[in-house]
């Protein structure tokens, strides 16, 4: 029987790596799921609900971990947590493998197989395991809800006997998974929505959601998408033209949601201090790229900056602020991944180390860091 341990996350992380639904499915696969008491509390997954779904509720983390084959986490576990598992156990979580190298090496030295869910290849077979998408979608939604709550005006147009309330103007910069959900959410709230991106494929997506597409559509724009579907870094010349366009547009906007990222690089700077100063007092910017340096000149991670009446917020864990949904979807991502690692007939772990999904996510094995993106240069 495969034993799966789930422990509580640290203080700043409200999510958890299982839900009653996934416990039920993992139990049906023949696994024993041991959850530390209270681990699901912040996602409103009560111990009793997890127990009813088939989990064993352990009174301590140590009891949940002892001799387990697999540890499921949202964030990186501590080396002590891993030490309590079976030697060479599997640890799956959002492990931030490119941050804190010394910490990663300490985890690797335990001999566990570390699997970073955010490195999941974006192939069709792995769509159900794509944690970046499941969490970014919720972050895009919550960014608009938070901005609307901060904005001291209504979102939809209202025609009343006392006069007309104008619709808010919302501008979404970066139309990936988070940006698309932000557009849809702002539209549902009745705002007038515009959006920009450097990838030409987004033009039609923006229009199909009823928003206006704005971009510098030159020759470079036509080539701005990589084979993997991501944006390329743009030339200085393009950035200049883009800045002129944004400067002209942004001064009439009430709410701006920025989500622009380029894999493996700092976030592109799209909004300058001068652009912020051109906005009306009371305007709100929510910068989802804060963790990677931010899309504005003034963003501070997990802080609210008020600059001449314009609020700039840089939340780094917005999905975690919708923990019930974020945990449910994240747990489903992990379940879909585990289903590929467990032999359904024998009810044992059977890992194909050559599988693209395993190779893509495997950060460390047998005490060594093995992922190609983490090998130190010659
Ligand atoms: P991301 O988080 O890397 O970036 C967010 C957005 O910012 C992207 O749309 C990007 O083009 C945009 N951006 C980058 N630089 C910019 C700039 N200078 N100005 C304006 N916008 C800029 O993106 P993501 O949400 O991870 O999505 C990237 C792609 O992957 C999309 O095409 C998406 O449809 C695709 N995707 C595929 C799968 C799959 O096949 N399994 C799953 C999820 C997403």
mmCIF file of C-alpha atoms and ligand atoms in Angstrom:
data_model
loop_
_atom_site.group_PDB
_atom_site.id
_atom_site.type_symbol
_atom_site.label_atom_id
_atom_site.label_comp_id
_atom_site.label_asym_id
_atom_site.label_seq_id
_atom_site.Cartn_x
_atom_site.Cartn_y
_atom_site.Cartn_z
ATOM 1 C CA UNK A 1 0.000 0.000 0.000
ATOM 2 C CA UNK A 2 1.249 3.492 -0.847
ATOM 3 C CA UNK A 3 1.194 5.836 2.142
ATOM 4 C CA UNK A 4 0.699 9.528 1.412
ATOM 5 C CA UNK A 5 1.452 12.166 4.052
ATOM 6 C CA UNK A 6 -0.009 15.668 4.055
ATOM 7 C CA UNK A 7 1.140 18.174 6.660
ATOM 8 C CA UNK A 8 -0.014 21.684 7.484
ATOM 9 C CA UNK A 9 1.636 24.554 5.613
ATOM 10 C CA UNK A 10 3.452 27.363 7.395
ATOM 11 C CA UNK A 11 1.651 30.479 8.643
ATOM 12 C CA UNK A 12 1.632 32.570 5.471
ATOM 13 C CA UNK A 13 0.177 29.815 3.281
ATOM 14 C CA UNK A 14 -3.554 29.120 3.639
ATOM 15 C CA UNK A 15 -3.708 26.360 1.020
ATOM 16 C CA UNK A 16 -3.390 22.614 1.579
ATOM 17 C CA UNK A 17 -2.389 19.798 -0.776
ATOM 18 C CA UNK A 18 -5.468 17.530 -0.459
ATOM 19 C CA UNK A 19 -9.234 17.948 -0.418
ATOM 20 C CA UNK A 20 -11.970 15.554 0.693
ATOM 21 C CA UNK A 21 -12.564 14.826 -3.007
ATOM 22 C CA UNK A 22 -8.954 13.851 -3.708
ATOM 23 C CA UNK A 23 -8.660 11.847 -0.470
ATOM 24 C CA UNK A 24 -11.615 9.778 -1.674
ATOM 25 C CA UNK A 25 -10.001 9.162 -5.054
ATOM 26 C CA UNK A 26 -6.557 8.408 -3.611
ATOM 27 C CA UNK A 27 -8.135 5.974 -1.147
ATOM 28 C CA UNK A 28 -9.969 4.315 -4.041
ATOM 29 C CA UNK A 29 -6.571 3.919 -5.753
ATOM 30 C CA UNK A 30 -5.491 1.880 -2.722
ATOM 31 C CA UNK A 31 -3.477 4.600 -0.960
ATOM 32 C CA UNK A 32 -3.463 5.346 2.743
ATOM 33 C CA UNK A 33 -3.729 9.129 3.159
ATOM 34 C CA UNK A 34 -2.479 10.504 6.489
ATOM 35 C CA UNK A 35 -3.311 14.163 7.087
ATOM 36 C CA UNK A 36 -2.000 16.206 10.004
ATOM 37 C CA UNK A 37 -4.915 17.410 12.157
ATOM 38 C CA UNK A 38 -5.993 20.925 11.206
ATOM 39 C CA UNK A 39 -4.006 20.968 7.920
ATOM 40 C CA UNK A 40 -7.136 21.760 5.890
ATOM 41 C CA UNK A 41 -8.667 24.228 8.333
ATOM 42 C CA UNK A 42 -7.854 27.411 6.412
ATOM 43 C CA UNK A 43 -9.427 25.886 3.288
ATOM 44 C CA UNK A 44 -12.463 24.855 5.361
ATOM 45 C CA UNK A 45 -11.629 21.178 4.872
ATOM 46 C CA UNK A 46 -12.441 19.980 8.386
ATOM 47 C CA UNK A 47 -10.634 16.961 9.824
ATOM 48 C CA UNK A 48 -13.990 15.171 10.010
ATOM 49 C CA UNK A 49 -14.673 15.771 6.299
ATOM 50 C CA UNK A 50 -11.221 14.418 5.383
ATOM 51 C CA UNK A 51 -11.787 11.443 7.694
ATOM 52 C CA UNK A 52 -15.198 10.759 6.172
ATOM 53 C CA UNK A 53 -13.518 10.729 2.752
ATOM 54 C CA UNK A 54 -11.136 8.018 3.931
ATOM 55 C CA UNK A 55 -8.121 9.858 5.401
ATOM 56 C CA UNK A 56 -6.422 9.005 8.658
ATOM 57 C CA UNK A 57 -6.129 12.179 10.710
ATOM 58 C CA UNK A 58 -2.764 12.204 12.477
ATOM 59 C CA UNK A 59 -2.414 14.140 15.716
ATOM 60 C CA UNK A 60 0.976 15.561 14.701
ATOM 61 C CA UNK A 61 3.054 16.192 11.591
ATOM 62 C CA UNK A 62 5.537 13.536 12.776
ATOM 63 C CA UNK A 63 2.760 10.948 12.953
ATOM 64 C CA UNK A 64 1.536 11.834 9.442
ATOM 65 C CA UNK A 65 5.046 11.679 7.995
ATOM 66 C CA UNK A 66 6.432 8.569 9.679
ATOM 67 C CA UNK A 67 7.526 6.069 7.030
ATOM 68 C CA UNK A 68 5.339 7.577 4.257
ATOM 69 C CA UNK A 69 6.129 6.933 0.572
ATOM 70 C CA UNK A 70 4.884 10.305 -0.662
ATOM 71 C CA UNK A 71 4.671 13.768 0.889
ATOM 72 C CA UNK A 72 2.279 16.263 -0.701
ATOM 73 C CA UNK A 73 2.888 19.951 0.033
ATOM 74 C CA UNK A 74 1.856 23.334 -1.296
ATOM 75 C CA UNK A 75 5.231 24.966 -0.470
ATOM 76 C CA UNK A 76 8.687 23.543 0.186
ATOM 77 C CA UNK A 77 8.822 21.226 3.206
ATOM 78 C CA UNK A 78 11.655 21.374 5.710
ATOM 79 C CA UNK A 79 14.486 18.788 5.535
ATOM 80 C CA UNK A 80 13.212 17.500 8.916
ATOM 81 C CA UNK A 81 9.824 16.689 7.425
ATOM 82 C CA UNK A 82 11.491 14.735 4.617
ATOM 83 C CA UNK A 83 13.810 12.905 7.030
ATOM 84 C CA UNK A 84 10.752 11.301 8.646
ATOM 85 C CA UNK A 85 9.619 9.739 5.338
ATOM 86 C CA UNK A 86 10.726 6.420 3.849
ATOM 87 C CA UNK A 87 14.255 6.733 2.335
ATOM 88 C CA UNK A 88 13.975 7.942 -1.276
ATOM 89 C CA UNK A 89 10.318 8.983 -0.853
ATOM 90 C CA UNK A 90 8.568 11.286 -3.310
ATOM 91 C CA UNK A 91 7.926 14.908 -2.377
ATOM 92 C CA UNK A 92 5.592 16.899 -4.653
ATOM 93 C CA UNK A 93 4.846 20.588 -4.201
ATOM 94 C CA UNK A 94 5.381 24.102 -5.542
ATOM 95 C CA UNK A 95 9.060 23.959 -4.633
ATOM 96 C CA UNK A 96 10.337 27.236 -6.173
ATOM 97 C CA UNK A 97 13.390 25.347 -7.487
ATOM 98 C CA UNK A 98 15.083 28.469 -8.857
ATOM 99 C CA UNK A 99 15.051 30.231 -5.466
ATOM 100 C CA UNK A 100 17.251 29.638 -2.392
ATOM 101 C CA UNK A 101 19.735 27.196 -3.882
ATOM 102 C CA UNK A 102 21.257 26.302 -0.499
ATOM 103 C CA UNK A 103 17.816 25.398 0.850
ATOM 104 C CA UNK A 104 17.116 23.283 -2.233
ATOM 105 C CA UNK A 105 20.426 21.466 -1.844
ATOM 106 C CA UNK A 106 19.580 20.700 1.782
ATOM 107 C CA UNK A 107 16.300 19.135 0.651
ATOM 108 C CA UNK A 108 18.024 17.224 -2.158
ATOM 109 C CA UNK A 109 20.618 15.818 0.255
ATOM 110 C CA UNK A 110 17.846 13.907 2.073
ATOM 111 C CA UNK A 111 17.800 11.553 -0.939
ATOM 112 C CA UNK A 112 14.101 12.178 -1.635
ATOM 113 C CA UNK A 113 12.782 12.507 -5.193
ATOM 114 C CA UNK A 114 11.725 16.157 -5.276
ATOM 115 C CA UNK A 115 9.077 17.022 -7.851
ATOM 116 C CA UNK A 116 8.346 20.681 -8.540
ATOM 117 C CA UNK A 117 4.789 20.985 -9.779
ATOM 118 C CA UNK A 118 5.380 24.394 -11.360
ATOM 119 C CA UNK A 119 7.816 22.775 -13.811
ATOM 120 C CA UNK A 120 5.030 20.584 -15.251
ATOM 121 C CA UNK A 121 5.438 20.547 -19.041
ATOM 122 C CA UNK A 122 2.587 22.356 -20.782
ATOM 123 C CA UNK A 123 1.583 19.403 -22.926
ATOM 124 C CA UNK A 124 -1.976 18.256 -23.533
ATOM 125 C CA UNK A 125 -1.627 15.136 -21.339
ATOM 126 C CA UNK A 126 -0.495 17.261 -18.399
ATOM 127 C CA UNK A 127 -3.173 19.971 -18.607
ATOM 128 C CA UNK A 128 -4.996 18.546 -15.592
ATOM 129 C CA UNK A 129 -1.716 18.743 -13.617
ATOM 130 C CA UNK A 130 -0.896 22.339 -14.557
ATOM 131 C CA UNK A 131 -0.660 24.164 -11.227
ATOM 132 C CA UNK A 132 0.461 27.426 -12.809
ATOM 133 C CA UNK A 133 -2.805 27.567 -14.751
ATOM 134 C CA UNK A 134 -5.097 26.450 -11.929
ATOM 135 C CA UNK A 135 -3.648 29.036 -9.543
ATOM 136 C CA UNK A 136 -3.154 31.886 -12.068
ATOM 137 C CA UNK A 137 -6.788 31.652 -13.107
ATOM 138 C CA UNK A 138 -7.909 32.281 -9.517
ATOM 139 C CA UNK A 139 -5.316 35.031 -9.063
ATOM 140 C CA UNK A 140 -6.659 36.845 -12.143
ATOM 141 C CA UNK A 141 -10.177 36.667 -10.723
ATOM 142 C CA UNK A 142 -9.168 37.825 -7.234
ATOM 143 C CA UNK A 143 -7.062 40.704 -8.603
ATOM 144 C CA UNK A 144 -10.174 42.260 -10.149
ATOM 145 C CA UNK A 145 -12.325 41.608 -7.068
ATOM 146 C CA UNK A 146 -9.687 43.243 -4.824
ATOM 147 C CA UNK A 147 -9.251 46.182 -7.190
ATOM 148 C CA UNK A 148 -13.033 46.709 -7.329
ATOM 149 C CA UNK A 149 -13.177 46.638 -3.519
ATOM 150 C CA UNK A 150 -10.400 49.242 -3.228
ATOM 151 C CA UNK A 151 -11.840 51.457 -5.951
ATOM 152 C CA UNK A 152 -14.084 54.063 -4.384
ATOM 153 C CA UNK A 153 -16.511 53.941 -7.288
ATOM 154 C CA UNK A 154 -18.940 51.487 -8.849
ATOM 155 C CA UNK A 155 -17.895 49.138 -11.641
ATOM 156 C CA UNK A 156 -20.999 49.056 -13.892
ATOM 157 C CA UNK A 157 -22.762 51.979 -15.478
ATOM 158 C CA UNK A 158 -25.947 52.841 -13.568
ATOM 159 C CA UNK A 159 -28.628 55.157 -14.833
ATOM 160 C CA UNK A 160 -30.538 56.496 -11.855
ATOM 161 C CA UNK A 161 -33.016 59.312 -11.254
ATOM 162 C CA UNK A 162 -30.216 61.194 -9.527
ATOM 163 C CA UNK A 163 -27.876 60.890 -12.480
ATOM 164 C CA UNK A 164 -25.647 58.441 -14.321
ATOM 165 C CA UNK A 165 -22.829 56.539 -12.687
ATOM 166 C CA UNK A 166 -20.171 55.869 -15.340
ATOM 167 C CA UNK A 167 -18.770 52.376 -15.919
ATOM 168 C CA UNK A 168 -15.229 51.860 -14.606
ATOM 169 C CA UNK A 169 -12.468 51.527 -17.185
ATOM 170 C CA UNK A 170 -10.278 48.468 -16.575
ATOM 171 C CA UNK A 171 -7.045 47.763 -18.453
ATOM 172 C CA UNK A 172 -5.443 44.290 -18.350
ATOM 173 C CA UNK A 173 -1.767 44.060 -19.278
ATOM 174 C CA UNK A 174 -0.618 40.536 -20.164
ATOM 175 C CA UNK A 175 -3.277 38.160 -21.424
ATOM 176 C CA UNK A 176 -2.110 34.711 -20.283
ATOM 177 C CA UNK A 177 -4.174 32.540 -17.964
ATOM 178 C CA UNK A 178 -4.487 35.213 -15.222
ATOM 179 C CA UNK A 179 -5.140 38.044 -17.680
ATOM 180 C CA UNK A 180 -7.924 36.197 -19.493
ATOM 181 C CA UNK A 181 -9.726 35.502 -16.211
ATOM 182 C CA UNK A 182 -9.202 39.133 -15.171
ATOM 183 C CA UNK A 183 -10.854 40.313 -18.401
ATOM 184 C CA UNK A 184 -13.795 37.935 -17.915
ATOM 185 C CA UNK A 185 -14.245 38.997 -14.282
ATOM 186 C CA UNK A 186 -14.075 42.726 -15.014
ATOM 187 C CA UNK A 187 -16.583 42.286 -17.839
ATOM 188 C CA UNK A 188 -18.969 40.405 -15.535
ATOM 189 C CA UNK A 189 -18.789 43.327 -13.114
ATOM 190 C CA UNK A 190 -19.833 45.657 -15.919
ATOM 191 C CA UNK A 191 -16.565 47.514 -16.540
ATOM 192 C CA UNK A 192 -15.352 48.767 -19.902
ATOM 193 C CA UNK A 193 -12.338 46.517 -20.472
ATOM 194 C CA UNK A 194 -9.266 46.843 -22.671
ATOM 195 C CA UNK A 195 -6.221 44.575 -22.749
ATOM 196 C CA UNK A 196 -2.745 44.325 -24.211
ATOM 197 C CA UNK A 197 -0.166 41.624 -24.866
ATOM 198 C CA UNK A 198 2.789 41.063 -27.162
ATOM 199 C CA UNK A 199 1.589 37.673 -28.438
ATOM 200 C CA UNK A 200 -0.630 37.992 -31.542
ATOM 201 C CA UNK A 201 -2.732 34.956 -30.497
ATOM 202 C CA UNK A 202 -4.182 37.012 -27.665
ATOM 203 C CA UNK A 203 -5.857 39.521 -30.002
ATOM 204 C CA UNK A 204 -8.710 37.182 -30.877
ATOM 205 C CA UNK A 205 -8.992 35.895 -27.288
ATOM 206 C CA UNK A 206 -9.402 39.443 -25.975
ATOM 207 C CA UNK A 207 -12.044 40.241 -28.582
ATOM 208 C CA UNK A 208 -13.925 37.012 -27.862
ATOM 209 C CA UNK A 209 -14.266 38.091 -24.214
ATOM 210 C CA UNK A 210 -15.775 41.411 -25.288
ATOM 211 C CA UNK A 211 -12.751 43.569 -24.497
ATOM 212 C CA UNK A 212 -10.810 45.977 -26.712
ATOM 213 C CA UNK A 213 -7.333 44.881 -27.808
ATOM 214 C CA UNK A 214 -4.568 47.452 -27.778
ATOM 215 C CA UNK A 215 -1.002 46.718 -28.864
ATOM 216 C CA UNK A 216 1.894 47.783 -31.061
ATOM 217 C CA UNK A 217 1.246 45.357 -33.916
ATOM 218 C CA UNK A 218 4.494 45.600 -35.886
ATOM 219 C CA UNK A 219 6.727 42.896 -37.424
ATOM 220 C CA UNK A 220 8.296 42.077 -34.039
ATOM 221 C CA UNK A 221 4.827 41.540 -32.509
ATOM 222 C CA UNK A 222 4.104 38.933 -35.189
ATOM 223 C CA UNK A 223 7.114 36.883 -33.965
ATOM 224 C CA UNK A 224 6.698 37.466 -30.216
ATOM 225 C CA UNK A 225 5.459 34.007 -29.228
ATOM 226 C CA UNK A 226 7.899 31.141 -28.551
ATOM 227 C CA UNK A 227 7.172 27.567 -29.647
ATOM 228 C CA UNK A 228 6.175 26.847 -26.039
ATOM 229 C CA UNK A 229 3.473 29.553 -26.175
ATOM 230 C CA UNK A 230 5.266 32.116 -24.009
ATOM 231 C CA UNK A 231 6.275 35.701 -24.768
ATOM 232 C CA UNK A 232 9.798 36.602 -25.900
ATOM 233 C CA UNK A 233 11.643 39.532 -24.358
ATOM 234 C CA UNK A 234 10.959 42.517 -26.643
ATOM 235 C CA UNK A 235 13.598 44.827 -28.150
ATOM 236 C CA UNK A 236 14.307 48.284 -26.721
ATOM 237 C CA UNK A 237 12.722 49.784 -29.839
ATOM 238 C CA UNK A 238 9.493 47.822 -29.334
ATOM 239 C CA UNK A 239 9.432 48.686 -25.629
ATOM 240 C CA UNK A 240 9.668 52.379 -26.508
ATOM 241 C CA UNK A 241 6.722 52.182 -28.911
ATOM 242 C CA UNK A 242 4.765 50.112 -26.380
ATOM 243 C CA UNK A 243 5.470 52.677 -23.622
ATOM 244 C CA UNK A 244 4.128 55.494 -25.818
ATOM 245 C CA UNK A 245 0.940 53.544 -26.487
ATOM 246 C CA UNK A 246 0.474 52.618 -22.823
ATOM 247 C CA UNK A 247 1.143 56.200 -21.698
ATOM 248 C CA UNK A 248 -1.602 57.507 -23.970
ATOM 249 C CA UNK A 249 -4.088 54.841 -22.876
ATOM 250 C CA UNK A 250 -3.452 54.486 -19.151
ATOM 251 C CA UNK A 251 -4.288 58.029 -18.105
ATOM 252 C CA UNK A 252 -7.980 57.400 -18.774
ATOM 253 C CA UNK A 253 -8.059 54.074 -16.888
ATOM 254 C CA UNK A 254 -9.504 53.537 -13.396
ATOM 255 C CA UNK A 255 -8.145 50.067 -12.675
ATOM 256 C CA UNK A 256 -5.093 48.362 -14.182
ATOM 257 C CA UNK A 257 -4.265 44.685 -13.630
ATOM 258 C CA UNK A 258 -0.766 43.696 -14.746
ATOM 259 C CA UNK A 259 0.216 40.063 -15.256
ATOM 260 C CA UNK A 260 3.090 40.232 -17.797
ATOM 261 C CA UNK A 261 5.828 37.638 -17.367
ATOM 262 C CA UNK A 262 8.623 36.179 -19.456
ATOM 263 C CA UNK A 263 9.860 32.736 -18.339
ATOM 264 C CA UNK A 264 13.180 32.815 -16.494
ATOM 265 C CA UNK A 265 13.490 36.628 -16.546
ATOM 266 C CA UNK A 266 12.504 39.540 -14.364
ATOM 267 C CA UNK A 267 9.022 40.860 -15.148
ATOM 268 C CA UNK A 268 9.007 43.472 -17.951
ATOM 269 C CA UNK A 269 8.544 47.057 -16.708
ATOM 270 C CA UNK A 270 5.423 48.323 -18.442
ATOM 271 C CA UNK A 271 4.220 51.192 -16.220
ATOM 272 C CA UNK A 272 6.582 54.024 -15.311
ATOM 273 C CA UNK A 273 6.282 56.443 -12.411
ATOM 274 C CA UNK A 274 5.255 59.171 -14.883
ATOM 275 C CA UNK A 275 2.438 56.974 -16.218
ATOM 276 C CA UNK A 276 1.191 56.388 -12.653
ATOM 277 C CA UNK A 277 1.309 60.150 -12.062
ATOM 278 C CA UNK A 278 -0.848 60.663 -15.168
ATOM 279 C CA UNK A 279 -3.648 58.534 -13.650
ATOM 280 C CA UNK A 280 -6.559 60.011 -11.696
ATOM 281 C CA UNK A 281 -6.406 59.940 -7.878
ATOM 282 C CA UNK A 282 -8.410 56.946 -6.667
ATOM 283 C CA UNK A 283 -7.184 54.706 -9.486
ATOM 284 C CA UNK A 284 -5.961 51.246 -8.520
ATOM 285 C CA UNK A 285 -3.179 49.074 -9.967
ATOM 286 C CA UNK A 286 -2.920 45.398 -8.979
ATOM 287 C CA UNK A 287 0.441 43.998 -10.072
ATOM 288 C CA UNK A 288 0.454 40.200 -10.250
ATOM 289 C CA UNK A 289 4.090 40.215 -11.372
ATOM 290 C CA UNK A 290 5.240 41.597 -7.979
ATOM 291 C CA UNK A 291 7.112 38.430 -7.012
ATOM 292 C CA UNK A 292 9.287 38.727 -10.134
ATOM 293 C CA UNK A 293 10.091 42.433 -9.714
ATOM 294 C CA UNK A 294 6.747 43.882 -10.780
ATOM 295 C CA UNK A 295 5.382 45.398 -13.993
ATOM 296 C CA UNK A 296 5.427 48.930 -12.556
ATOM 297 C CA UNK A 297 8.267 51.120 -11.302
ATOM 298 C CA UNK A 298 6.630 51.468 -7.876
ATOM 299 C CA UNK A 299 5.409 47.953 -7.031
ATOM 300 C CA UNK A 300 6.463 46.511 -3.670
ATOM 301 C CA UNK A 301 5.734 42.806 -3.064
ATOM 302 C CA UNK A 302 2.899 42.273 -0.600
ATOM 303 C CA UNK A 303 2.615 45.994 0.115
ATOM 304 C CA UNK A 304 0.232 48.748 -0.902
ATOM 305 C CA UNK A 305 1.954 51.876 -2.189
ATOM 306 C CA UNK A 306 -0.078 55.064 -2.451
ATOM 307 C CA UNK A 307 1.518 57.391 -4.977
ATOM 308 C CA UNK A 308 -0.229 60.723 -5.450
ATOM 309 C CA UNK A 309 -3.612 59.121 -4.828
ATOM 310 C CA UNK A 310 -3.010 56.031 -6.984
ATOM 311 C CA UNK A 311 -2.877 52.704 -5.121
ATOM 312 C CA UNK A 312 -0.381 50.125 -6.340
ATOM 313 C CA UNK A 313 -0.689 46.695 -4.735
ATOM 314 C CA UNK A 314 1.665 43.786 -5.347
ATOM 315 C CA UNK A 315 0.125 40.622 -3.885
ATOM 316 C CA UNK A 316 2.304 37.520 -4.244
ATOM 317 C CA UNK A 317 -0.198 34.827 -3.250
ATOM 318 C CA UNK A 318 -3.597 35.896 -4.538
ATOM 319 C CA UNK A 319 -4.686 32.331 -5.288
ATOM 320 C CA UNK A 320 -4.079 31.646 -1.593
ATOM 321 C CA UNK A 321 -6.695 34.307 -0.815
ATOM 322 C CA UNK A 322 -9.338 32.082 -2.415
ATOM 323 C CA UNK A 323 -8.044 29.055 -0.481
ATOM 324 C CA UNK A 324 -11.066 26.792 -0.825
ATOM 325 C CA UNK A 325 -10.938 26.877 -4.613
ATOM 326 C CA UNK A 326 -7.144 27.112 -4.803
ATOM 327 C CA UNK A 327 -6.661 24.053 -2.567
ATOM 328 C CA UNK A 328 -9.383 22.070 -4.369
ATOM 329 C CA UNK A 329 -7.836 22.702 -7.784
ATOM 330 C CA UNK A 330 -4.264 22.238 -6.582
ATOM 331 C CA UNK A 331 -5.225 18.951 -4.909
ATOM 332 C CA UNK A 332 -6.825 17.828 -8.188
ATOM 333 C CA UNK A 333 -3.605 18.729 -10.045
ATOM 334 C CA UNK A 334 -1.643 16.557 -7.597
ATOM 335 C CA UNK A 335 -4.150 13.705 -7.881
ATOM 336 C CA UNK A 336 -3.858 13.688 -11.693
ATOM 337 C CA UNK A 337 -0.059 13.612 -11.325
ATOM 338 C CA UNK A 338 -0.080 10.788 -8.737
ATOM 339 C CA UNK A 339 -2.366 8.718 -10.950
ATOM 340 C CA UNK A 340 0.541 8.493 -13.403
ATOM 341 C CA UNK A 341 2.913 7.263 -10.652
ATOM 342 C CA UNK A 342 0.752 4.550 -9.067
ATOM 343 C CA UNK A 343 0.095 1.138 -10.577
ATOM 344 C CA UNK A 344 -3.672 0.693 -10.329
ATOM 345 C CA UNK A 345 -3.549 -3.129 -10.326
ATOM 346 C CA UNK A 346 -0.728 -3.701 -7.842
ATOM 347 C CA UNK A 347 -1.535 -0.557 -5.835
ATOM 348 C CA UNK A 348 2.172 0.220 -5.623
ATOM 349 C CA UNK A 349 4.395 3.044 -6.826
ATOM 350 C CA UNK A 350 5.540 2.427 -10.390
ATOM 351 C CA UNK A 351 7.448 5.411 -11.717
ATOM 352 C CA UNK A 352 8.581 5.659 -15.304
ATOM 353 C CA UNK A 353 11.626 7.877 -14.834
ATOM 354 C CA UNK A 354 11.746 8.445 -18.609
ATOM 355 C CA UNK A 355 8.198 9.858 -18.751
ATOM 356 C CA UNK A 356 8.209 13.476 -19.983
ATOM 357 C CA UNK A 357 6.034 14.488 -17.020
ATOM 358 C CA UNK A 358 8.369 12.895 -14.470
ATOM 359 C CA UNK A 359 11.526 14.163 -16.181
ATOM 360 C CA UNK A 360 10.026 17.635 -16.527
ATOM 361 C CA UNK A 361 9.204 17.992 -12.826
ATOM 362 C CA UNK A 362 11.992 15.963 -11.171
ATOM 363 C CA UNK A 363 14.315 18.400 -9.441
ATOM 364 C CA UNK A 364 16.399 16.033 -7.305
ATOM 365 C CA UNK A 365 16.893 12.298 -6.880
ATOM 366 C CA UNK A 366 19.276 10.111 -4.858
ATOM 367 C CA UNK A 367 20.814 13.149 -3.185
ATOM 368 C CA UNK A 368 21.582 15.062 -6.398
ATOM 369 C CA UNK A 369 19.937 17.971 -8.181
ATOM 370 C CA UNK A 370 19.069 16.501 -11.579
ATOM 371 C CA UNK A 371 16.834 18.985 -13.410
ATOM 372 C CA UNK A 372 18.551 20.356 -16.559
ATOM 373 C CA UNK A 373 17.455 23.932 -15.783
ATOM 374 C CA UNK A 374 19.238 23.720 -12.417
ATOM 375 C CA UNK A 375 22.634 22.460 -13.549
ATOM 376 C CA UNK A 376 25.389 24.955 -12.809
ATOM 377 C CA UNK A 377 27.260 26.251 -15.876
ATOM 378 C CA UNK A 378 30.664 24.773 -16.951
HETATM 379 P P1 LIG B 1 2.847 34.073 -18.386
HETATM 380 O O1 LIG B 1 2.403 34.008 -16.960
HETATM 381 O O2 LIG B 1 4.209 33.588 -18.724
HETATM 382 O O3 LIG B 1 2.734 35.576 -18.913
HETATM 383 C C1 LIG B 1 1.541 36.294 -18.813
HETATM 384 C C2 LIG B 1 1.299 37.060 -20.085
HETATM 385 O O4 LIG B 1 2.183 38.183 -20.161
HETATM 386 C C3 LIG B 1 1.517 36.271 -21.367
HETATM 387 O O5 LIG B 1 0.329 36.262 -22.129
HETATM 388 C C4 LIG B 1 2.643 37.032 -22.066
HETATM 389 O O6 LIG B 1 2.520 36.998 -23.471
HETATM 390 C C5 LIG B 1 2.450 38.424 -21.523
HETATM 391 N N1 LIG B 1 3.606 39.332 -21.685
HETATM 392 C C6 LIG B 1 4.925 39.045 -21.579
HETATM 393 N N2 LIG B 1 5.661 40.144 -21.850
HETATM 394 C C7 LIG B 1 4.794 41.151 -22.115
HETATM 395 C C8 LIG B 1 4.952 42.515 -22.461
HETATM 396 N N3 LIG B 1 6.156 43.065 -22.591
HETATM 397 N N4 LIG B 1 3.843 43.246 -22.692
HETATM 398 C C9 LIG B 1 2.611 42.694 -22.575
HETATM 399 N N5 LIG B 1 2.406 41.417 -22.248
HETATM 400 C C10 LIG B 1 3.465 40.639 -22.026
HETATM 401 O O7 LIG B 1 1.776 33.342 -19.309
HETATM 402 P P2 LIG B 1 0.817 32.122 -18.990
HETATM 403 O O8 LIG B 1 -0.413 32.609 -18.342
HETATM 404 O O9 LIG B 1 1.598 31.085 -18.301
HETATM 405 O O10 LIG B 1 0.437 31.658 -20.470
HETATM 406 C C11 LIG B 1 1.412 31.558 -21.482
HETATM 407 C C12 LIG B 1 0.906 30.715 -22.632
HETATM 408 O O11 LIG B 1 0.792 29.345 -22.274
HETATM 409 C C13 LIG B 1 -0.437 31.093 -23.191
HETATM 410 O O12 LIG B 1 -0.351 30.976 -24.588
HETATM 411 C C14 LIG B 1 -1.360 30.047 -22.647
HETATM 412 O O13 LIG B 1 -2.514 29.879 -23.449
HETATM 413 C C15 LIG B 1 -0.442 28.861 -22.717
HETATM 414 N N6 LIG B 1 -0.853 27.769 -21.833
HETATM 415 C C16 LIG B 1 -0.826 26.490 -22.304
HETATM 416 C C17 LIG B 1 -1.195 25.441 -21.484
HETATM 417 C C18 LIG B 1 -1.177 24.034 -21.974
HETATM 418 O O14 LIG B 1 -1.109 23.790 -23.151
HETATM 419 N N7 LIG B 1 -1.217 23.058 -21.083
HETATM 420 C C19 LIG B 1 -1.559 25.683 -20.192
HETATM 421 C C20 LIG B 1 -1.574 26.998 -19.735
HETATM 422 C C21 LIG B 1 -1.203 28.031 -20.553
#
